Amino acid sequence: MTEDGPLTHSALSHIRGFYPSLSPSERKVADFILANHQKVMQMTLAELAAHSDVSDATVVRFCRALGFQSYLELKIALMRSLLDSPDLIFDHIQKDDSPLTIMRKVFLGSIQAMQDTLDLLSDEALERAVTLLQNARSILIVGVGTSSPMAHELHNRLSRLHLNCKVETDAYLQLMQAALLDENDVLVVISQTGASQPPINTTREAHRHGCKIIAITGNPSSELSKLADVVLLSVSHESRPETLASRVAQHALIQGLYVLTAMRMSQVANQNEYLIWDAIMRASNPKQQ
């Protein structure tokens, strides 16, 4: 890419400038991006093609017609177009918003994400997920990047029930462990985009050995979702790949999974909670031991 290439200009202006030279099918892609550029930044190539009613190959041709070497390069250019906009930090905020107004918008975004996530849950999916967790010989929980804290949180919850679970957030180590799973085990994979390669590699390997898979993701059309036995969708309408509200929704979903599983194992859950809190209280009051 030269210094005069599209990455140094507004991507939207670049698309408008090239619009007359595009083919009719490529213009469909341009029209969708111009009207929905924030949403496009968190879409896969296949999703953009589907929303534009064109083939994947057309999206590739569109990117190259504009001088981009790949779809990822186009998305980076769209992101750079927002460098002077507060939308890069959080959607729908303005530079002159008061601190309380900004805080209210952040809170409302999280509330909306949780409500949308709740609306998409079903008794069938939840029952299936809990049954898999309860009956698994072992549970491997994986996530990378910003999904790592969510993976650790789920591990912390399920460990309280004496379930045989472990967490792995290193890409290579989780792949190694997935190779040792079989039909008696469960893999829980957390990936909001569903497009990150390490979780996909791990899920493919576990699926190859017949392992049951629970996916917590925001992308129902991803390969991750297609490989999963149960998909629990965490919804967010933010335009950035690493969304804030989706983590709040995932955290609530994880707490819900713990409570549902604990209710199935109430005697064990109550006994373990007593032992945990007894240990914590004794540790905080050593003189009483």
mmCIF file of C-alpha atoms in Angstrom:
data_model
loop_
_atom_site.group_PDB
_atom_site.id
_atom_site.type_symbol
_atom_site.label_atom_id
_atom_site.label_comp_id
_atom_site.label_asym_id
_atom_site.label_seq_id
_atom_site.Cartn_x
_atom_site.Cartn_y
_atom_site.Cartn_z
ATOM 1 C CA MET A 1 0.000 0.000 0.000
ATOM 2 C CA THR A 2 1.451 3.383 -0.966
ATOM 3 C CA GLU A 3 1.273 6.555 1.120
ATOM 4 C CA ASP A 4 -1.528 7.697 -1.162
ATOM 5 C CA GLY A 5 -3.441 4.441 -0.693
ATOM 6 C CA PRO A 6 -6.866 4.101 0.929
ATOM 7 C CA LEU A 7 -5.498 3.484 4.441
ATOM 8 C CA THR A 8 -4.421 7.136 4.671
ATOM 9 C CA HIS A 9 -7.815 8.529 3.711
ATOM 10 C CA SER A 10 -11.316 8.223 5.098
ATOM 11 C CA ALA A 11 -12.422 4.742 4.048
ATOM 12 C CA LEU A 12 -15.995 5.950 3.532
ATOM 13 C CA SER A 13 -14.842 8.820 1.288
ATOM 14 C CA HIS A 14 -12.677 6.349 -0.597
ATOM 15 C CA ILE A 15 -15.669 4.075 -1.217
ATOM 16 C CA ARG A 16 -17.771 7.016 -2.441
ATOM 17 C CA GLY A 17 -14.990 8.106 -4.766
ATOM 18 C CA PHE A 18 -14.651 4.673 -6.363
ATOM 19 C CA TYR A 19 -18.414 4.025 -6.421
ATOM 20 C CA PRO A 20 -19.012 4.936 -10.108
ATOM 21 C CA SER A 21 -16.328 2.477 -11.258
ATOM 22 C CA LEU A 22 -17.739 -0.470 -9.293
ATOM 23 C CA SER A 23 -19.790 -3.258 -10.842
ATOM 24 C CA PRO A 24 -23.498 -3.531 -9.892
ATOM 25 C CA SER A 25 -22.815 -6.366 -7.449
ATOM 26 C CA GLU A 26 -19.863 -4.504 -5.915
ATOM 27 C CA ARG A 27 -22.094 -1.456 -5.468
ATOM 28 C CA LYS A 28 -24.371 -3.577 -3.289
ATOM 29 C CA VAL A 29 -21.429 -4.110 -0.951
ATOM 30 C CA ALA A 30 -20.582 -0.400 -1.048
ATOM 31 C CA ASP A 31 -24.197 0.582 -0.315
ATOM 32 C CA PHE A 32 -24.359 -1.698 2.709
ATOM 33 C CA ILE A 33 -21.031 -0.482 4.103
ATOM 34 C CA LEU A 34 -21.913 3.189 3.655
ATOM 35 C CA ALA A 35 -25.182 2.674 5.514
ATOM 36 C CA ASN A 36 -23.850 0.302 8.184
ATOM 37 C CA HIS A 37 -20.107 0.951 8.485
ATOM 38 C CA GLN A 38 -20.053 0.534 12.281
ATOM 39 C CA LYS A 39 -21.749 -2.860 12.098
ATOM 40 C CA VAL A 40 -19.414 -3.974 9.313
ATOM 41 C CA MET A 41 -16.406 -3.595 11.604
ATOM 42 C CA GLN A 42 -17.540 -6.605 13.601
ATOM 43 C CA MET A 43 -18.763 -8.698 10.655
ATOM 44 C CA THR A 44 -16.929 -11.550 8.982
ATOM 45 C CA LEU A 45 -16.482 -11.489 5.218
ATOM 46 C CA ALA A 46 -19.224 -14.098 4.838
ATOM 47 C CA GLU A 47 -21.634 -12.042 6.964
ATOM 48 C CA LEU A 48 -20.995 -8.906 4.896
ATOM 49 C CA ALA A 49 -21.634 -10.915 1.733
ATOM 50 C CA ALA A 50 -24.888 -12.297 3.108
ATOM 51 C CA HIS A 51 -26.141 -8.874 4.228
ATOM 52 C CA SER A 52 -25.206 -7.369 0.868
ATOM 53 C CA ASP A 53 -26.879 -10.248 -1.011
ATOM 54 C CA VAL A 54 -23.705 -11.088 -2.940
ATOM 55 C CA SER A 55 -21.154 -13.893 -2.960
ATOM 56 C CA ASP A 56 -18.010 -14.023 -0.822
ATOM 57 C CA ALA A 57 -15.985 -13.646 -4.019
ATOM 58 C CA THR A 58 -17.751 -10.359 -4.782
ATOM 59 C CA VAL A 59 -16.676 -8.927 -1.431
ATOM 60 C CA VAL A 60 -13.090 -9.940 -2.195
ATOM 61 C CA ARG A 61 -13.300 -8.256 -5.626
ATOM 62 C CA PHE A 62 -14.814 -5.165 -4.004
ATOM 63 C CA CYS A 63 -11.890 -4.888 -1.566
ATOM 64 C CA ARG A 64 -9.349 -5.243 -4.370
ATOM 65 C CA ALA A 65 -11.187 -2.751 -6.585
ATOM 66 C CA LEU A 66 -10.661 -0.173 -3.830
ATOM 67 C CA GLY A 67 -6.979 -1.061 -3.482
ATOM 68 C CA PHE A 68 -7.200 -3.139 -0.313
ATOM 69 C CA GLN A 69 -5.195 -6.350 -0.215
ATOM 70 C CA SER A 70 -7.718 -8.096 2.030
ATOM 71 C CA TYR A 71 -11.026 -7.718 3.836
ATOM 72 C CA LEU A 72 -9.113 -7.221 7.089
ATOM 73 C CA GLU A 73 -7.329 -4.231 5.558
ATOM 74 C CA LEU A 74 -10.696 -2.720 4.676
ATOM 75 C CA LYS A 75 -11.906 -3.166 8.261
ATOM 76 C CA ILE A 76 -8.749 -1.519 9.601
ATOM 77 C CA ALA A 77 -9.365 1.430 7.281
ATOM 78 C CA LEU A 78 -12.946 1.721 8.541
ATOM 79 C CA MET A 79 -11.642 1.724 12.114
ATOM 80 C CA ARG A 80 -9.118 4.444 11.281
ATOM 81 C CA SER A 81 -11.931 6.531 9.838
ATOM 82 C CA LEU A 82 -13.274 6.814 13.377
ATOM 83 C CA LEU A 83 -10.021 7.909 15.032
ATOM 84 C CA ASP A 84 -11.380 11.389 15.762
ATOM 85 C CA SER A 85 -14.769 10.081 16.839
ATOM 86 C CA PRO A 86 -15.804 9.098 20.368
ATOM 87 C CA ASP A 87 -17.555 6.139 18.709
ATOM 88 C CA LEU A 88 -14.150 4.452 18.707
ATOM 89 C CA ILE A 89 -14.379 4.370 22.515
ATOM 90 C CA PHE A 90 -18.086 3.655 22.891
ATOM 91 C CA ASP A 91 -21.106 3.876 20.590
ATOM 92 C CA HIS A 92 -23.528 6.810 20.635
ATOM 93 C CA ILE A 93 -21.520 9.162 22.855
ATOM 94 C CA GLN A 94 -20.729 12.773 21.992
ATOM 95 C CA LYS A 95 -17.681 14.846 22.893
ATOM 96 C CA ASP A 96 -19.830 17.347 24.790
ATOM 97 C CA ASP A 97 -21.704 14.707 26.844
ATOM 98 C CA SER A 98 -21.444 15.202 30.600
ATOM 99 C CA PRO A 99 -19.701 12.535 32.720
ATOM 100 C CA LEU A 100 -23.046 11.336 34.064
ATOM 101 C CA THR A 101 -24.542 11.173 30.550
ATOM 102 C CA ILE A 102 -21.619 9.076 29.321
ATOM 103 C CA MET A 103 -21.912 6.795 32.341
ATOM 104 C CA ARG A 104 -25.649 6.410 31.754
ATOM 105 C CA LYS A 105 -25.069 5.423 28.101
ATOM 106 C CA VAL A 106 -22.472 2.845 29.128
ATOM 107 C CA PHE A 107 -24.829 1.365 31.715
ATOM 108 C CA LEU A 108 -27.774 1.336 29.315
ATOM 109 C CA GLY A 109 -25.630 -0.427 26.705
ATOM 110 C CA SER A 110 -24.815 -3.162 29.208
ATOM 111 C CA ILE A 111 -28.442 -3.459 30.303
ATOM 112 C CA GLN A 112 -29.553 -3.773 26.684
ATOM 113 C CA ALA A 113 -26.918 -6.440 26.001
ATOM 114 C CA MET A 114 -28.132 -8.491 28.964
ATOM 115 C CA GLN A 115 -31.783 -8.117 27.956
ATOM 116 C CA ASP A 116 -31.056 -9.128 24.356
ATOM 117 C CA THR A 117 -28.998 -12.100 25.536
ATOM 118 C CA LEU A 118 -31.792 -13.187 27.860
ATOM 119 C CA ASP A 119 -34.344 -12.921 25.051
ATOM 120 C CA LEU A 120 -32.356 -15.355 22.900
ATOM 121 C CA LEU A 121 -31.937 -18.039 25.573
ATOM 122 C CA SER A 122 -34.195 -21.089 25.586
ATOM 123 C CA ASP A 123 -35.084 -23.716 28.171
ATOM 124 C CA GLU A 124 -33.947 -26.419 25.765
ATOM 125 C CA ALA A 125 -30.452 -24.975 25.259
ATOM 126 C CA LEU A 126 -29.955 -24.264 28.948
ATOM 127 C CA GLU A 127 -31.162 -27.714 30.013
ATOM 128 C CA ARG A 128 -28.873 -29.325 27.456
ATOM 129 C CA ALA A 129 -25.867 -27.269 28.583
ATOM 130 C CA VAL A 130 -26.400 -28.036 32.269
ATOM 131 C CA THR A 131 -26.891 -31.761 31.577
ATOM 132 C CA LEU A 132 -23.635 -31.862 29.618
ATOM 133 C CA LEU A 133 -21.741 -30.092 32.400
ATOM 134 C CA GLN A 134 -23.207 -32.244 35.158
ATOM 135 C CA ASN A 135 -22.517 -35.550 33.412
ATOM 136 C CA ALA A 136 -19.105 -34.789 31.921
ATOM 137 C CA ARG A 137 -16.116 -36.863 32.958
ATOM 138 C CA SER A 138 -14.048 -33.700 32.540
ATOM 139 C CA ILE A 139 -14.701 -30.138 31.400
ATOM 140 C CA LEU A 140 -12.171 -28.037 29.516
ATOM 141 C CA ILE A 141 -12.930 -24.295 29.429
ATOM 142 C CA VAL A 142 -11.058 -22.206 26.858
ATOM 143 C CA GLY A 143 -10.844 -18.606 25.737
ATOM 144 C CA VAL A 144 -8.147 -16.248 24.499
ATOM 145 C CA GLY A 145 -7.598 -12.494 24.708
ATOM 146 C CA THR A 146 -10.470 -10.646 26.341
ATOM 147 C CA SER A 147 -12.398 -13.919 26.657
ATOM 148 C CA SER A 148 -9.767 -15.261 29.065
ATOM 149 C CA PRO A 149 -11.253 -13.605 32.196
ATOM 150 C CA MET A 150 -14.653 -15.078 31.323
ATOM 151 C CA ALA A 151 -13.101 -18.551 30.983
ATOM 152 C CA HIS A 152 -11.469 -18.202 34.399
ATOM 153 C CA GLU A 153 -14.728 -16.993 35.926
ATOM 154 C CA LEU A 154 -16.628 -20.034 34.649
ATOM 155 C CA HIS A 155 -13.879 -22.300 35.958
ATOM 156 C CA ASN A 156 -14.084 -20.607 39.358
ATOM 157 C CA ARG A 157 -17.837 -21.172 39.464
ATOM 158 C CA LEU A 158 -17.899 -24.804 38.326
ATOM 159 C CA SER A 159 -14.987 -25.750 40.590
ATOM 160 C CA ARG A 160 -17.179 -24.881 43.560
ATOM 161 C CA LEU A 161 -19.403 -27.806 42.572
ATOM 162 C CA HIS A 162 -16.531 -30.303 42.622
ATOM 163 C CA LEU A 163 -16.866 -30.776 38.877
ATOM 164 C CA ASN A 164 -13.700 -32.004 37.198
ATOM 165 C CA CYS A 165 -12.911 -28.898 35.183
ATOM 166 C CA LYS A 166 -9.841 -26.992 34.086
ATOM 167 C CA VAL A 167 -9.270 -23.753 32.226
ATOM 168 C CA GLU A 168 -6.727 -22.998 29.526
ATOM 169 C CA THR A 169 -6.161 -19.648 27.815
ATOM 170 C CA ASP A 170 -2.919 -20.434 25.987
ATOM 171 C CA ALA A 171 -3.614 -21.249 22.326
ATOM 172 C CA TYR A 172 -1.194 -24.161 22.069
ATOM 173 C CA LEU A 173 -1.866 -25.682 25.486
ATOM 174 C CA GLN A 174 -5.626 -25.720 24.928
ATOM 175 C CA LEU A 175 -5.116 -27.426 21.574
ATOM 176 C CA MET A 176 -2.928 -30.059 23.255
ATOM 177 C CA GLN A 177 -5.564 -30.700 25.898
ATOM 178 C CA ALA A 178 -8.347 -30.844 23.308
ATOM 179 C CA ALA A 179 -6.483 -33.676 21.586
ATOM 180 C CA LEU A 180 -6.964 -35.784 24.740
ATOM 181 C CA LEU A 181 -10.732 -35.281 25.012
ATOM 182 C CA ASP A 182 -13.350 -37.795 23.886
ATOM 183 C CA GLU A 183 -17.109 -38.364 23.893
ATOM 184 C CA ASN A 184 -17.188 -38.448 27.702
ATOM 185 C CA ASP A 185 -15.845 -34.902 28.010
ATOM 186 C CA VAL A 186 -17.156 -31.386 27.426
ATOM 187 C CA LEU A 187 -15.398 -28.396 25.901
ATOM 188 C CA VAL A 188 -16.734 -24.939 26.790
ATOM 189 C CA VAL A 189 -15.359 -22.387 24.355
ATOM 190 C CA ILE A 190 -15.866 -18.648 24.844
ATOM 191 C CA SER A 191 -15.382 -16.333 21.851
ATOM 192 C CA GLN A 192 -17.559 -13.297 21.254
ATOM 193 C CA THR A 193 -16.641 -12.922 17.577
ATOM 194 C CA GLY A 194 -16.488 -16.659 16.924
ATOM 195 C CA ALA A 195 -13.759 -15.846 14.408
ATOM 196 C CA SER A 196 -10.595 -16.051 16.515
ATOM 197 C CA GLN A 197 -8.449 -18.860 15.139
ATOM 198 C CA PRO A 198 -7.130 -20.471 18.375
ATOM 199 C CA PRO A 199 -10.612 -21.297 19.761
ATOM 200 C CA ILE A 200 -11.663 -22.573 16.336
ATOM 201 C CA ASN A 201 -8.605 -24.842 16.163
ATOM 202 C CA THR A 202 -9.293 -26.150 19.664
ATOM 203 C CA THR A 203 -12.971 -26.732 18.891
ATOM 204 C CA ARG A 204 -12.179 -28.564 15.657
ATOM 205 C CA GLU A 205 -9.799 -30.873 17.498
ATOM 206 C CA ALA A 206 -12.264 -31.616 20.305
ATOM 207 C CA HIS A 207 -15.057 -32.207 17.780
ATOM 208 C CA ARG A 208 -12.839 -34.630 15.866
ATOM 209 C CA HIS A 209 -12.610 -36.805 18.996
ATOM 210 C CA GLY A 210 -16.377 -36.757 19.623
ATOM 211 C CA CYS A 211 -16.206 -34.331 22.546
ATOM 212 C CA LYS A 212 -19.405 -32.439 23.369
ATOM 213 C CA ILE A 213 -19.084 -28.688 22.838
ATOM 214 C CA ILE A 214 -20.786 -25.693 24.452
ATOM 215 C CA ALA A 215 -20.086 -22.369 22.692
ATOM 216 C CA ILE A 216 -20.631 -18.993 24.344
ATOM 217 C CA THR A 217 -20.423 -16.561 21.446
ATOM 218 C CA GLY A 218 -22.029 -13.594 19.766
ATOM 219 C CA ASN A 219 -21.788 -15.068 16.277
ATOM 220 C CA PRO A 220 -24.442 -17.708 15.508
ATOM 221 C CA SER A 221 -23.224 -18.213 11.932
ATOM 222 C CA SER A 222 -19.573 -18.840 12.834
ATOM 223 C CA GLU A 223 -17.792 -22.167 12.392
ATOM 224 C CA LEU A 224 -17.584 -22.262 16.176
ATOM 225 C CA SER A 225 -21.384 -22.276 16.441
ATOM 226 C CA LYS A 226 -21.748 -24.883 13.717
ATOM 227 C CA LEU A 227 -19.405 -27.262 15.555
ATOM 228 C CA ALA A 228 -21.126 -26.803 18.921
ATOM 229 C CA ASP A 229 -23.764 -29.069 20.450
ATOM 230 C CA VAL A 230 -25.147 -26.101 22.380
ATOM 231 C CA VAL A 231 -24.808 -22.418 21.450
ATOM 232 C CA LEU A 232 -25.447 -19.745 24.080
ATOM 233 C CA LEU A 233 -25.514 -16.353 22.357
ATOM 234 C CA SER A 234 -24.159 -13.263 24.117
ATOM 235 C CA VAL A 235 -25.526 -10.250 22.289
ATOM 236 C CA SER A 236 -23.940 -6.837 21.880
ATOM 237 C CA HIS A 237 -24.675 -4.028 19.445
ATOM 238 C CA GLU A 238 -21.325 -2.300 19.796
ATOM 239 C CA SER A 239 -19.336 -1.795 16.610
ATOM 240 C CA ARG A 240 -15.867 -2.662 17.957
ATOM 241 C CA PRO A 241 -14.528 -6.219 17.865
ATOM 242 C CA GLU A 242 -13.729 -6.170 21.607
ATOM 243 C CA THR A 243 -17.086 -5.078 22.940
ATOM 244 C CA LEU A 244 -17.597 -3.998 26.528
ATOM 245 C CA ALA A 245 -21.289 -4.801 26.919
ATOM 246 C CA SER A 246 -20.851 -8.345 25.629
ATOM 247 C CA ARG A 247 -18.557 -9.134 28.574
ATOM 248 C CA VAL A 248 -21.274 -8.025 30.976
ATOM 249 C CA ALA A 249 -23.767 -10.282 29.181
ATOM 250 C CA GLN A 250 -21.297 -13.190 29.202
ATOM 251 C CA HIS A 251 -20.655 -12.723 32.915
ATOM 252 C CA ALA A 252 -24.380 -12.835 33.658
ATOM 253 C CA LEU A 253 -24.742 -15.905 31.439
ATOM 254 C CA ILE A 254 -21.905 -17.654 33.287
ATOM 255 C CA GLN A 255 -23.455 -16.880 36.673
ATOM 256 C CA GLY A 256 -26.743 -18.242 35.387
ATOM 257 C CA LEU A 257 -25.103 -21.473 34.240
ATOM 258 C CA TYR A 258 -23.553 -21.889 37.679
ATOM 259 C CA VAL A 259 -26.857 -21.344 39.486
ATOM 260 C CA LEU A 260 -28.708 -23.743 37.173
ATOM 261 C CA THR A 261 -26.062 -26.426 37.653
ATOM 262 C CA ALA A 262 -25.930 -25.824 41.401
ATOM 263 C CA MET A 263 -29.703 -26.242 41.630
ATOM 264 C CA ARG A 264 -29.318 -29.680 40.002
ATOM 265 C CA MET A 265 -26.675 -30.519 42.624
ATOM 266 C CA SER A 266 -28.120 -28.572 45.551
ATOM 267 C CA GLN A 267 -26.843 -30.842 48.312
ATOM 268 C CA VAL A 268 -23.272 -30.774 47.012
ATOM 269 C CA ALA A 269 -23.509 -27.055 46.227
ATOM 270 C CA ASN A 270 -24.712 -26.119 49.705
ATOM 271 C CA GLN A 271 -22.123 -28.283 51.418
ATOM 272 C CA ASN A 272 -19.292 -26.888 49.301
ATOM 273 C CA GLU A 273 -20.407 -23.282 49.802
ATOM 274 C CA TYR A 274 -20.355 -23.879 53.548
ATOM 275 C CA LEU A 275 -16.837 -25.339 53.399
ATOM 276 C CA ILE A 276 -15.593 -22.490 51.201
ATOM 277 C CA TRP A 277 -16.991 -19.738 53.371
ATOM 278 C CA ASP A 278 -15.858 -21.471 56.544
ATOM 279 C CA ALA A 279 -12.301 -21.554 55.170
ATOM 280 C CA ILE A 280 -12.494 -17.883 54.138
ATOM 281 C CA MET A 281 -13.810 -16.799 57.549
ATOM 282 C CA ARG A 282 -11.146 -18.759 59.396
ATOM 283 C CA ALA A 283 -8.424 -17.314 57.182
ATOM 284 C CA SER A 284 -9.639 -13.767 57.834
ATOM 285 C CA ASN A 285 -9.811 -14.374 61.616
ATOM 286 C CA PRO A 286 -6.695 -16.446 62.427
ATOM 287 C CA LYS A 287 -7.038 -15.813 66.160
ATOM 288 C CA GLN A 288 -10.317 -17.755 66.176
ATOM 289 C CA GLN A 289 -8.764 -20.901 64.754
#
